[in-house]
PDB file of C-alpha atoms in Angstrom:
ATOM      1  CA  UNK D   8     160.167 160.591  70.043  1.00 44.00           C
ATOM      2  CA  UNK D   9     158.175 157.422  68.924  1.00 53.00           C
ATOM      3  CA  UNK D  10     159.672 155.313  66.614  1.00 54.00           C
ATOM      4  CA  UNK D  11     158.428 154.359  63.753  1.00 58.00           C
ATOM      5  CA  UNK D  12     157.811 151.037  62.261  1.00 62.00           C
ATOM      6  CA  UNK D  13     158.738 149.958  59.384  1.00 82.00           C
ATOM      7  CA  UNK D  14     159.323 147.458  56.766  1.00 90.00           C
ATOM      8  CA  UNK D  15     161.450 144.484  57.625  1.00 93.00           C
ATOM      9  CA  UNK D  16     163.469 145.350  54.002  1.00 90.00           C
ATOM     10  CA  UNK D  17     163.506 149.068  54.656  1.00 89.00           C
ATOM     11  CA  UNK D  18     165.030 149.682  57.961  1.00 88.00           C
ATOM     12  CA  UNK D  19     162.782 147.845  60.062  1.00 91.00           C
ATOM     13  CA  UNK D  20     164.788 144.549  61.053  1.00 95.00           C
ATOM     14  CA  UNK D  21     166.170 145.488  64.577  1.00 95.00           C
ATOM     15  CA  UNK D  22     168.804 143.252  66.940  1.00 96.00           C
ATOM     16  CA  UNK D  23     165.704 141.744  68.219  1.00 97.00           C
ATOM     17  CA  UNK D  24     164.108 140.134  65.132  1.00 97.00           C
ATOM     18  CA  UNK D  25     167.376 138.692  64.023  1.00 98.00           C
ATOM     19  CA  UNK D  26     168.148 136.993  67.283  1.00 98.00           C
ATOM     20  CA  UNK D  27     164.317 135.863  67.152  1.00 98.00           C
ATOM     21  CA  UNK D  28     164.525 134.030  63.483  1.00 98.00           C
ATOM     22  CA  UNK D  29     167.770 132.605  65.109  1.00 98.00           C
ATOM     23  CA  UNK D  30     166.265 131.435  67.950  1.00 98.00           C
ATOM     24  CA  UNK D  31     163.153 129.908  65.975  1.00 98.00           C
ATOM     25  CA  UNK D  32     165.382 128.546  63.150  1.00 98.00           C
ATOM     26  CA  UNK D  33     167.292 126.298  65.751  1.00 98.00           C
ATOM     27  CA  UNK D  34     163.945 125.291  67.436  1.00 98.00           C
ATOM     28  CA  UNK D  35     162.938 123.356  64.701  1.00 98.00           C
ATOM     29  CA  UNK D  36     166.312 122.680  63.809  1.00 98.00           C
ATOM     30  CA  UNK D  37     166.010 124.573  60.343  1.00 98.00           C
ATOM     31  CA  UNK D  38     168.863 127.122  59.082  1.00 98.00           C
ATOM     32  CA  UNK D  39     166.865 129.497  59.023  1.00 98.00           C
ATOM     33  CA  UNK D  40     163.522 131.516  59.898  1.00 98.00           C
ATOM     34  CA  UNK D  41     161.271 134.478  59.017  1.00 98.00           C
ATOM     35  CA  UNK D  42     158.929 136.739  61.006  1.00 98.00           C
ATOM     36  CA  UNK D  43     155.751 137.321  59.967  1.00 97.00           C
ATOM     37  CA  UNK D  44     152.894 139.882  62.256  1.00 95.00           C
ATOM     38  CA  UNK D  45     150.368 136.379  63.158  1.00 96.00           C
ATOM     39  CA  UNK D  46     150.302 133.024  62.329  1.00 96.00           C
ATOM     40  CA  UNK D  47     147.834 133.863  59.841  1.00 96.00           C
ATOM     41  CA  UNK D  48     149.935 135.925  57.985  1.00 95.00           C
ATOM     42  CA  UNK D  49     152.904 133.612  57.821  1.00 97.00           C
ATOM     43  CA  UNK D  50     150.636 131.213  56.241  1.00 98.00           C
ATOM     44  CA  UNK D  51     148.968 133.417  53.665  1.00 96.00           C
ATOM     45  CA  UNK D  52     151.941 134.980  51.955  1.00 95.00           C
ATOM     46  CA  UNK D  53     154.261 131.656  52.569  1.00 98.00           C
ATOM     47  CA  UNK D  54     151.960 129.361  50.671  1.00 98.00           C
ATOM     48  CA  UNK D  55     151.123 132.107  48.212  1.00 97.00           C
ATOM     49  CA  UNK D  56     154.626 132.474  47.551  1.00 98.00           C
ATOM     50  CA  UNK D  57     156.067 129.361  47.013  1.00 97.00           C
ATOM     51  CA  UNK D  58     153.060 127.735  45.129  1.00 98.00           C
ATOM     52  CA  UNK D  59     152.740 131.025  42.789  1.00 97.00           C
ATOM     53  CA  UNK D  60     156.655 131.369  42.159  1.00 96.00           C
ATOM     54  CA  UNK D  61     156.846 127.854  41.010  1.00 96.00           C
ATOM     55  CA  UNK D  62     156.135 127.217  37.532  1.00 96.00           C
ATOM     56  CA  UNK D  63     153.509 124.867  37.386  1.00 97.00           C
ATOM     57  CA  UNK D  64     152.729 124.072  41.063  1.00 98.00           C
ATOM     58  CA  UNK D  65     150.536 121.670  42.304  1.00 98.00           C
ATOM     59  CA  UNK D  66     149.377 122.298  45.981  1.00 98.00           C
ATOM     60  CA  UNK D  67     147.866 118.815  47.678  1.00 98.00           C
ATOM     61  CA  UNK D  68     146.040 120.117  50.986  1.00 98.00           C
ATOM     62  CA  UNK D  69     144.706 118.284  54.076  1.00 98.00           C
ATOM     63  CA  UNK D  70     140.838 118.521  54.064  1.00 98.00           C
ATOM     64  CA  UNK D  71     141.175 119.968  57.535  1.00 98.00           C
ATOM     65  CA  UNK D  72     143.406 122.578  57.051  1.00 98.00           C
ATOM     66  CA  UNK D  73     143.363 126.225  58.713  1.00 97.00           C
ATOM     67  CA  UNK D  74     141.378 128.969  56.430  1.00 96.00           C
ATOM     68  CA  UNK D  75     145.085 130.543  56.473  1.00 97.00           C
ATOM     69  CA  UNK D  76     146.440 127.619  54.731  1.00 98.00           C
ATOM     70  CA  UNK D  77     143.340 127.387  52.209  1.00 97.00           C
ATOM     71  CA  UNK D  78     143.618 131.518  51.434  1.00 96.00           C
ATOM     72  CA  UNK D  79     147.031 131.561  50.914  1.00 97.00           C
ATOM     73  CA  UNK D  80     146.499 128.559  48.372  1.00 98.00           C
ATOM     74  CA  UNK D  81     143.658 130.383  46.886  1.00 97.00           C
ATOM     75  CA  UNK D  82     145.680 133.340  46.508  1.00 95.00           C
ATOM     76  CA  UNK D  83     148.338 131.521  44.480  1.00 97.00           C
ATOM     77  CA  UNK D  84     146.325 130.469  41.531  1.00 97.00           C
ATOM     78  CA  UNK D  85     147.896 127.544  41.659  1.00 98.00           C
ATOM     79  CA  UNK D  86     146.407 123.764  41.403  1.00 98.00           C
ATOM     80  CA  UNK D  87     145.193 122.442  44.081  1.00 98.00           C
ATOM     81  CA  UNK D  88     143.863 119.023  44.898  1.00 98.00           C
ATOM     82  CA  UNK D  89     142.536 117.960  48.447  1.00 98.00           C
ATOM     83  CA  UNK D  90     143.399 114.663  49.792  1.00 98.00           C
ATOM     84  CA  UNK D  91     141.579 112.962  52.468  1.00 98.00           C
ATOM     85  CA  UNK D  92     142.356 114.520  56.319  1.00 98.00           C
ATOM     86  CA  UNK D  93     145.357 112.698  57.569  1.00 98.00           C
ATOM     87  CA  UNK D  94     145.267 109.978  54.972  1.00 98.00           C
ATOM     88  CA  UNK D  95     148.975 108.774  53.436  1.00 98.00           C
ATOM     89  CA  UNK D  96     146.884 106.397  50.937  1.00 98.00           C
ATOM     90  CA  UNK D  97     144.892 109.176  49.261  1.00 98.00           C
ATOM     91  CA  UNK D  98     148.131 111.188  49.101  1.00 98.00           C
ATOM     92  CA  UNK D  99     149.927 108.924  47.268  1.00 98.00           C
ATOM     93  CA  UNK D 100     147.179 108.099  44.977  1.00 98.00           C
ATOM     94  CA  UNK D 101     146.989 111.418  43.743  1.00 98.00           C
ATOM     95  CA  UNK D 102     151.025 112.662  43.812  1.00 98.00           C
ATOM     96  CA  UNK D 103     151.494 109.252  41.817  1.00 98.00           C
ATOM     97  CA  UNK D 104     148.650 110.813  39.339  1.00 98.00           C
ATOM     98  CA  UNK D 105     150.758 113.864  38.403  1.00 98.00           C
ATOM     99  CA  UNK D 106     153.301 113.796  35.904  1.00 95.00           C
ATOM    100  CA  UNK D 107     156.837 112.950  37.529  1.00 88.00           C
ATOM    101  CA  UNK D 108     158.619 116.370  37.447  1.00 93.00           C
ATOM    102  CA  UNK D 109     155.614 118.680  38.388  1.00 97.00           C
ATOM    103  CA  UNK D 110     156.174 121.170  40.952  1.00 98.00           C
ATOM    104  CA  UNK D 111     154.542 119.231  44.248  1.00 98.00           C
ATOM    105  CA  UNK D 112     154.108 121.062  47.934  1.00 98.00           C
ATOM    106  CA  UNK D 113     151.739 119.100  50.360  1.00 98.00           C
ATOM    107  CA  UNK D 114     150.368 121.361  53.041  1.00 98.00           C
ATOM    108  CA  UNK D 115     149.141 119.523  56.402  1.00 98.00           C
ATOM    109  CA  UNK D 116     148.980 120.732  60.222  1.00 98.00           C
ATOM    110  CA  UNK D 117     150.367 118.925  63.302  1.00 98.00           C
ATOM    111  CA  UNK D 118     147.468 119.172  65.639  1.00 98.00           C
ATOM    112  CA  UNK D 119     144.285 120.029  64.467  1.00 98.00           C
ATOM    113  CA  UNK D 120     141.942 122.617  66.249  1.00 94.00           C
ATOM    114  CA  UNK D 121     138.360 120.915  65.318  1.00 91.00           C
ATOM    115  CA  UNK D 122     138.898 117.870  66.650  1.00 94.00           C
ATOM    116  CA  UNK D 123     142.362 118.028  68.322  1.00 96.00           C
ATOM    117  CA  UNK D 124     143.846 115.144  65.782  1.00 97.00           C
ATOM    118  CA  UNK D 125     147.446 114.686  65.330  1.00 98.00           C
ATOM    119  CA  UNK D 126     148.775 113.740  61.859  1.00 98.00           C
ATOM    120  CA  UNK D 127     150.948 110.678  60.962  1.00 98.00           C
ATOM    121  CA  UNK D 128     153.897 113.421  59.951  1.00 98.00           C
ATOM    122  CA  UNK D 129     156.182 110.522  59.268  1.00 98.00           C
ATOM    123  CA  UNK D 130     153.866 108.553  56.841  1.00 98.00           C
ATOM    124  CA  UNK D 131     153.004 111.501  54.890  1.00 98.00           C
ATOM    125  CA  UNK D 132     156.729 112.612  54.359  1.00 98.00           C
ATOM    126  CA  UNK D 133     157.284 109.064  53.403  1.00 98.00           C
ATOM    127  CA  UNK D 134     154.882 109.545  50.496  1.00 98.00           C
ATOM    128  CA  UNK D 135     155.942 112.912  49.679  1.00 98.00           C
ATOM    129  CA  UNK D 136     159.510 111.592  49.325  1.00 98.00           C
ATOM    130  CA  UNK D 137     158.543 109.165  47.234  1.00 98.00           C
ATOM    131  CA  UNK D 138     156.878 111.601  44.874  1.00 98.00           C
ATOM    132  CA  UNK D 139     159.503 114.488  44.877  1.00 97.00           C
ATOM    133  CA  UNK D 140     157.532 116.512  46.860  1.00 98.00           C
ATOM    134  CA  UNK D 141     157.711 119.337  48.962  1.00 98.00           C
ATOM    135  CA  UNK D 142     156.350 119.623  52.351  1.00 98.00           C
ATOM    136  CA  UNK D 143     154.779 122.068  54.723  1.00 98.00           C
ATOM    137  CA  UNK D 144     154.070 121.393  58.154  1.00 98.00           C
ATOM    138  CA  UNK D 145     151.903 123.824  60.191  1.00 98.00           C
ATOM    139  CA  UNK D 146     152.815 123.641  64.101  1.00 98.00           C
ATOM    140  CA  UNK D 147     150.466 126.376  64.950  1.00 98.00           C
ATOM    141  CA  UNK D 148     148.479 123.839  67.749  1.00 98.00           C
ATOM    142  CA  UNK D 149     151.614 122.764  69.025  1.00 98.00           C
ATOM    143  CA  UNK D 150     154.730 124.447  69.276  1.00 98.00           C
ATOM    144  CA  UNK D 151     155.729 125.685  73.118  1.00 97.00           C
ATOM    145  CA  UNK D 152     153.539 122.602  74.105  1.00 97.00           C
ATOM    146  CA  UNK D 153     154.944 119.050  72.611  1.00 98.00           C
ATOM    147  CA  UNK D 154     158.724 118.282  72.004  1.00 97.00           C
ATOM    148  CA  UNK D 155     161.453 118.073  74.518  1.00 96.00           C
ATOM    149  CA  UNK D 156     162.509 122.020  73.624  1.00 97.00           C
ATOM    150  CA  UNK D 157     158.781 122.730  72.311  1.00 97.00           C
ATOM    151  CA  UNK D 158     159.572 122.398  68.918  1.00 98.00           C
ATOM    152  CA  UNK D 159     156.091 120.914  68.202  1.00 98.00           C
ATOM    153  CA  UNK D 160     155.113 117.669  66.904  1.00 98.00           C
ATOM    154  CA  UNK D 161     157.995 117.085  64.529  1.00 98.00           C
ATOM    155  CA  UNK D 162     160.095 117.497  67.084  1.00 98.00           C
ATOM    156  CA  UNK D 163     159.122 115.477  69.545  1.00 98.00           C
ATOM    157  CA  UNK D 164     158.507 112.280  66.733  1.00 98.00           C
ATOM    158  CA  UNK D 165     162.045 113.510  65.259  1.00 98.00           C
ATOM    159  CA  UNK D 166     161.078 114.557  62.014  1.00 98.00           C
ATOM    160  CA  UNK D 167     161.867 117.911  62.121  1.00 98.00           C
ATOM    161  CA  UNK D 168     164.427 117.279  59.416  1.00 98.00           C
ATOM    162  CA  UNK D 169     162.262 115.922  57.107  1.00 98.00           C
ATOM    163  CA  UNK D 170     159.851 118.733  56.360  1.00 98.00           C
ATOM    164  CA  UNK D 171     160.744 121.373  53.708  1.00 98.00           C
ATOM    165  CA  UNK D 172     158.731 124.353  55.717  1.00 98.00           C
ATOM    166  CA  UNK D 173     157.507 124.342  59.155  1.00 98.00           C
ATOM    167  CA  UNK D 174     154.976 126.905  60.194  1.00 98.00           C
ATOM    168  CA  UNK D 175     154.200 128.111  63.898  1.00 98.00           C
ATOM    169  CA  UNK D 176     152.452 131.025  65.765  1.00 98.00           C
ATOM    170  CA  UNK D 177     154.231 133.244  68.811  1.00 98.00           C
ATOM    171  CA  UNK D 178     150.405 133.696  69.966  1.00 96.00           C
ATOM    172  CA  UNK D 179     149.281 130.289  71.232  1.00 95.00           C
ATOM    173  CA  UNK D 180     152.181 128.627  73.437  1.00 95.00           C
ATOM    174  CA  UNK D 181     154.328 131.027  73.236  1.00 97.00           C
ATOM    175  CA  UNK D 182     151.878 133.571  74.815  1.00 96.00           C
ATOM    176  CA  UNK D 183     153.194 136.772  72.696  1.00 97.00           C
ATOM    177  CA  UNK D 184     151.587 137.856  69.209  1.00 97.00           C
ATOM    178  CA  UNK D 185     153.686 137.455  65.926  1.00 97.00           C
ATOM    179  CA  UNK D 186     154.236 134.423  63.293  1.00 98.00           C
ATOM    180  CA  UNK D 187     156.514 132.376  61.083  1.00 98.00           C
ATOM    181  CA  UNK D 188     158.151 130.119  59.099  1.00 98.00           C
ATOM    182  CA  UNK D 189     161.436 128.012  59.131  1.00 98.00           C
ATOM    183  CA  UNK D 190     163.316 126.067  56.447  1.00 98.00           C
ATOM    184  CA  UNK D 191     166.358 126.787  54.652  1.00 98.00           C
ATOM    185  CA  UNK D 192     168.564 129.960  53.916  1.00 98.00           C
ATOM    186  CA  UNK D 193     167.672 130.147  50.140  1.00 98.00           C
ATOM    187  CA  UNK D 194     163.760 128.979  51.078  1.00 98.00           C
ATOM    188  CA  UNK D 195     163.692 132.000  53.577  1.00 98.00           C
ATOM    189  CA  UNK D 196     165.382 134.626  51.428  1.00 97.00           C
ATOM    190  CA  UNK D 197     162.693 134.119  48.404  1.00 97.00           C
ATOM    191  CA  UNK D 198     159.685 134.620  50.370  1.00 97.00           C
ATOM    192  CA  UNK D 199     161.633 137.503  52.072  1.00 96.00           C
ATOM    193  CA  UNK D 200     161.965 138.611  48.517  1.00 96.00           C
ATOM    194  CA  UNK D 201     158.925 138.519  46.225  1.00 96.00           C
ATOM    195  CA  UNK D 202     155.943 137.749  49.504  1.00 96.00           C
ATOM    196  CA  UNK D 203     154.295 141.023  49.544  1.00 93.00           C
ATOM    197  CA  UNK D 204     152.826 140.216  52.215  1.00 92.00           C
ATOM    198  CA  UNK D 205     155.737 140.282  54.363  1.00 95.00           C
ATOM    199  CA  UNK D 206     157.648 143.187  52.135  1.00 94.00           C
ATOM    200  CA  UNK D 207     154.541 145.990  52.402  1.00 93.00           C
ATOM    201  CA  UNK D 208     153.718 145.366  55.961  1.00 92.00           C
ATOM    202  CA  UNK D 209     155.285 147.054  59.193  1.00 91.00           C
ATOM    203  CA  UNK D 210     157.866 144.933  61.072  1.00 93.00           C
ATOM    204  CA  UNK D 211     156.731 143.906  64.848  1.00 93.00           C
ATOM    205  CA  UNK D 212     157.806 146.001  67.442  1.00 94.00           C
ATOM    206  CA  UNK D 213     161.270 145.679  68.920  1.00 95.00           C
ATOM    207  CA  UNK D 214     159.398 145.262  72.099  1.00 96.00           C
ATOM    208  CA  UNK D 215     157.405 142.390  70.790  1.00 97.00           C
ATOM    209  CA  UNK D 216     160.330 140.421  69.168  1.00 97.00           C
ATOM    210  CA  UNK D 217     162.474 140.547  72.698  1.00 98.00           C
ATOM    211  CA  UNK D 218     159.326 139.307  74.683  1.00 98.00           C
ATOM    212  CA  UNK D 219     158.799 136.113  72.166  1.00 98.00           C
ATOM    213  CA  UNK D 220     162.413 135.931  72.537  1.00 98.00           C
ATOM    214  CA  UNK D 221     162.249 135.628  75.727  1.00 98.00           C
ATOM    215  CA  UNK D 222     159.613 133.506  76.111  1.00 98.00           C
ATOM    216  CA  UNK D 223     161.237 131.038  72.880  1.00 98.00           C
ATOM    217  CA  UNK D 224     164.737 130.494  75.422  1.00 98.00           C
ATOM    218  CA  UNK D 225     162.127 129.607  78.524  1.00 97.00           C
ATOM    219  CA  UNK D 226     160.143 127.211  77.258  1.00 96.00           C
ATOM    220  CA  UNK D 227     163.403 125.606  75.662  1.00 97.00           C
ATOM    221  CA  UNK D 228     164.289 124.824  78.546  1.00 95.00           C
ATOM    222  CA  UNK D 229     160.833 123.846  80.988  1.00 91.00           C
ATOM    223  CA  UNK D 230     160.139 120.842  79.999  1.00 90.00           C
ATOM    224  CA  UNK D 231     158.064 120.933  83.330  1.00 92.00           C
ATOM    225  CA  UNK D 232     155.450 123.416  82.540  1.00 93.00           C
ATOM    226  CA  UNK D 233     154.609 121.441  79.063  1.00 95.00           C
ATOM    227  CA  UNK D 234     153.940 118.361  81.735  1.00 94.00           C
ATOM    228  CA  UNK D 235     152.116 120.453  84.162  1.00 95.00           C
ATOM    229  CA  UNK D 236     150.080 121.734  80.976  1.00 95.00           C
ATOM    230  CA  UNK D 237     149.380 118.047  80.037  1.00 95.00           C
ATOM    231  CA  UNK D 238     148.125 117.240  83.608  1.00 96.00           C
ATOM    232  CA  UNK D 239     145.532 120.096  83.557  1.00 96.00           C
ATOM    233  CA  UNK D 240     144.087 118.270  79.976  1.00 97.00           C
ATOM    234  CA  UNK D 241     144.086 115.472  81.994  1.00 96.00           C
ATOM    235  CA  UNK D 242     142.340 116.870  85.219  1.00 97.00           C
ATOM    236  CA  UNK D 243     139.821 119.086  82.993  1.00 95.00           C
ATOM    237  CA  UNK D 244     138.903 115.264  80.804  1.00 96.00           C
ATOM    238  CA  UNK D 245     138.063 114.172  84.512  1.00 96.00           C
ATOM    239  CA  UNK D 246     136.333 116.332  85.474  1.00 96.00           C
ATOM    240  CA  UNK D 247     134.147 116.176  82.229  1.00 94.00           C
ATOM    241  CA  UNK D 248     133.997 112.516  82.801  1.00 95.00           C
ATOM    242  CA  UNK D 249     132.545 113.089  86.234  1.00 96.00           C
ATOM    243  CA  UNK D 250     129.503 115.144  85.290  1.00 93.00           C
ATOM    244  CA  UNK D 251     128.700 113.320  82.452  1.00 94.00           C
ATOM    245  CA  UNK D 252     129.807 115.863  79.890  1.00 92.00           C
ATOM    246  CA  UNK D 253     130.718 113.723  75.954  1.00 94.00           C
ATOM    247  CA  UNK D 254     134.017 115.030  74.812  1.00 95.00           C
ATOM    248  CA  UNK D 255     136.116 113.908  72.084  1.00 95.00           C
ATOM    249  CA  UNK D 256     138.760 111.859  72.900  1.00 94.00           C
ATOM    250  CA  UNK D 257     142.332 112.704  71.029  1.00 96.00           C
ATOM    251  CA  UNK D 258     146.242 112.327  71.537  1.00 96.00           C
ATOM    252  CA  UNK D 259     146.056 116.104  72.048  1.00 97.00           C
ATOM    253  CA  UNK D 260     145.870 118.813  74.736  1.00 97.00           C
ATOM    254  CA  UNK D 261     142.133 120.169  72.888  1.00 97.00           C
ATOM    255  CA  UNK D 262     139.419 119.062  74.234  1.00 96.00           C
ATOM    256  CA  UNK D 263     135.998 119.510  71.941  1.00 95.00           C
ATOM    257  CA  UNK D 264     133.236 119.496  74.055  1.00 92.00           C
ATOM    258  CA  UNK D 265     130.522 118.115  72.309  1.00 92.00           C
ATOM    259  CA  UNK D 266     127.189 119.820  72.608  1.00 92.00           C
ATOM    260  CA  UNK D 267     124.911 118.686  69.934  1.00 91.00           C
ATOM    261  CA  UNK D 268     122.436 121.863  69.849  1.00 93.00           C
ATOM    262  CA  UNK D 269     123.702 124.931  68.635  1.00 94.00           C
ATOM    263  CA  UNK D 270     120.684 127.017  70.940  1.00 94.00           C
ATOM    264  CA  UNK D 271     122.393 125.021  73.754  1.00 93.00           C
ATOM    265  CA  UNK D 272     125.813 125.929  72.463  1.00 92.00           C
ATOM    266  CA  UNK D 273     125.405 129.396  72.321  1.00 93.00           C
ATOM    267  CA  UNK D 274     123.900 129.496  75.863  1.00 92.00           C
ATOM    268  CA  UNK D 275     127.216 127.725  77.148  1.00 88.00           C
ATOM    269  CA  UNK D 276     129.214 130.281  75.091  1.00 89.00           C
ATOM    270  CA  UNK D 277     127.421 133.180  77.124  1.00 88.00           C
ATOM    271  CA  UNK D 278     128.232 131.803  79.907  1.00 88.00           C
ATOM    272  CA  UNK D 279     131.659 131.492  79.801  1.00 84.00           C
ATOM    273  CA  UNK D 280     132.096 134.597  78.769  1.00 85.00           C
ATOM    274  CA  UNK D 281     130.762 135.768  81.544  1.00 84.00           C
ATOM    275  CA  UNK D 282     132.262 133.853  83.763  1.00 75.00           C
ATOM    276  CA  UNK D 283     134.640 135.636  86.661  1.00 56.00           C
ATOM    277  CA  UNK D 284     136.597 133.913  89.859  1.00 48.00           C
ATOM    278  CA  UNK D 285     133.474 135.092  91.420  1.00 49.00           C
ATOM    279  CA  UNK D 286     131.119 132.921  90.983  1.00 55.00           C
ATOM    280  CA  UNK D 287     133.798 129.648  91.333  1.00 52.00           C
ATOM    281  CA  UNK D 288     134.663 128.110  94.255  1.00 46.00           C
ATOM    282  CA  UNK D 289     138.060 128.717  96.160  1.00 45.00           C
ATOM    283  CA  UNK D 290     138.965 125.071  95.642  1.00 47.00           C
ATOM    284  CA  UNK D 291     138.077 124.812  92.443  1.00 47.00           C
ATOM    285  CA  UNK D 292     139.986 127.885  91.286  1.00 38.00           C
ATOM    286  CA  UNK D 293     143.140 126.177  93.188  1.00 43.00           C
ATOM    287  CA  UNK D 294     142.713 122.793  91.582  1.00 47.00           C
ATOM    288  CA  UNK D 295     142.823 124.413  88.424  1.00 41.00           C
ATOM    289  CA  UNK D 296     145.691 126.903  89.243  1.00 38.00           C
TER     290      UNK D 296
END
């Protein structure tokens, strides 16, 4: 017989999801973590949560930041003011506008997607500090890839401490499906109990949650494969380089190839697609393997 699944709160937290939010809780060095179905979702009914539970909330956002990030703000109803991407200056000008003892959560990613920036983490928790501020860190770009246990950026700068939520995806490094957030006990246990979007949805699959598992405890522990990840960003910039293809140079493992003609671009994107081992050379396919 199939079994069903189920709501984390109603019978559907199995052996598997618990040893998961441990696993991902000490990752980021947090007491505590929650599952969510994507990376998507964590963000949605995380930011939601917090910024609609607290009375008075004002949400400062990244101008960069993930649709995810900007719905789940939307969703709250709560203020929200945009400060310049990656810019501790504009932060603090506006957190220093708000009356001292208003609610404050500041919302910024690690890496970013577009242009495959990484923020100054430490500067902005500096200002948010200063202010009384919450913080909310997402890792989606970068956890399984940078830190010496994959922990993402924080981690590897040693900052992990510092931020009030960190966010991160089982999709991306990882290579599993599922999302979630980390922080402490109490933060954890209030989303758990008034996000509806983690109370009316099913629970992953037991399956699921012992393959990300899995996966969590390997890359822990290969430091190797992030630097063998790092050298094929490195051999796929040369190669760029060599034919004379602009791309957009960053601290980061994306590379945005820069096209400049969006007929061009969706010609490019065709082909790709299409693309098989077929039509690549032996060599090539073992310089990139």
């Amino acid at each position: 017989m199939r079994r069903r699944s189920r709501s984390r709160n109603i019978s559907g937290t199995t052996h598997y999801h618990v040893l998961l939010e441990r696993e991902l809780a000490d990752l980021h060095h947090k007491d505590a973590a929650l599952l969510f179905t994507s990376g998507y979702v964590s963000n949605w009914p995380a930011l939601g949560t917090l910024a609609s539970r607290l009375p008075g909330c004002v949400v400062l956002s990244d101008e960069l930041n993930h649709a995810s990030m900007i719905e789940g703000i939307r969703h709250s109803r709560a203020e929200k003011q945009i400060f310049k991407h990656n810019d501790p200056e504009d932060l603090d000008r506006r957190l220093a506008a708000l009356a001292p003892g208003t609610p404050k959560l500041v919302a910024f990613e690690s890496v970013y997607s577009k242009d495959g920036d990484i923020a100054p983490i430490g500067d902005l928790c500096d200002v948010a500090d200063a202010h009384g501020a919450m913080t909310y860190l997402d890792e989606v770009h970068a956890v399984g890839l940078y830190g010496p246990r994959g922990g993402g950026i924080a981690e590897r700068e040693g900052l992990s401490h510092r931020l009030t939520v960190i966010e991160g995806t089982l999709a991306k490094g990882f290579g599993v499906v599922g999302g979630y957030i980390a922080g402490s006990v109490a933060l954890c246990d209030f989303v758990r109990s008034f996000s509806s979007g983690f109370i009316f949805t099913s629970a992953q699959p037991p399956s699921i949650a012992a393959a990300a598992l899995a996966s969590v405890r390997h890359l822990k522990t290969s430091h190797s494969e992030r630097q063998r990840h790092q050298a094929v960003v490195a051999l796929l910039r040369r190669r760029l380089d060599a034919e004379g293809l602009p791309h957009m140079t960053n601290p980061s493992h994306i590379v945005p190839l820069m096209v400049g003609d969006p007929v061009l671009c969706k010609q490019i994107s065709d082909v790709l697609l299409n693309y098989t081992e077929s039509t690549c050379s032996r060599s090539t396919i073992r310089q990139c393997r």
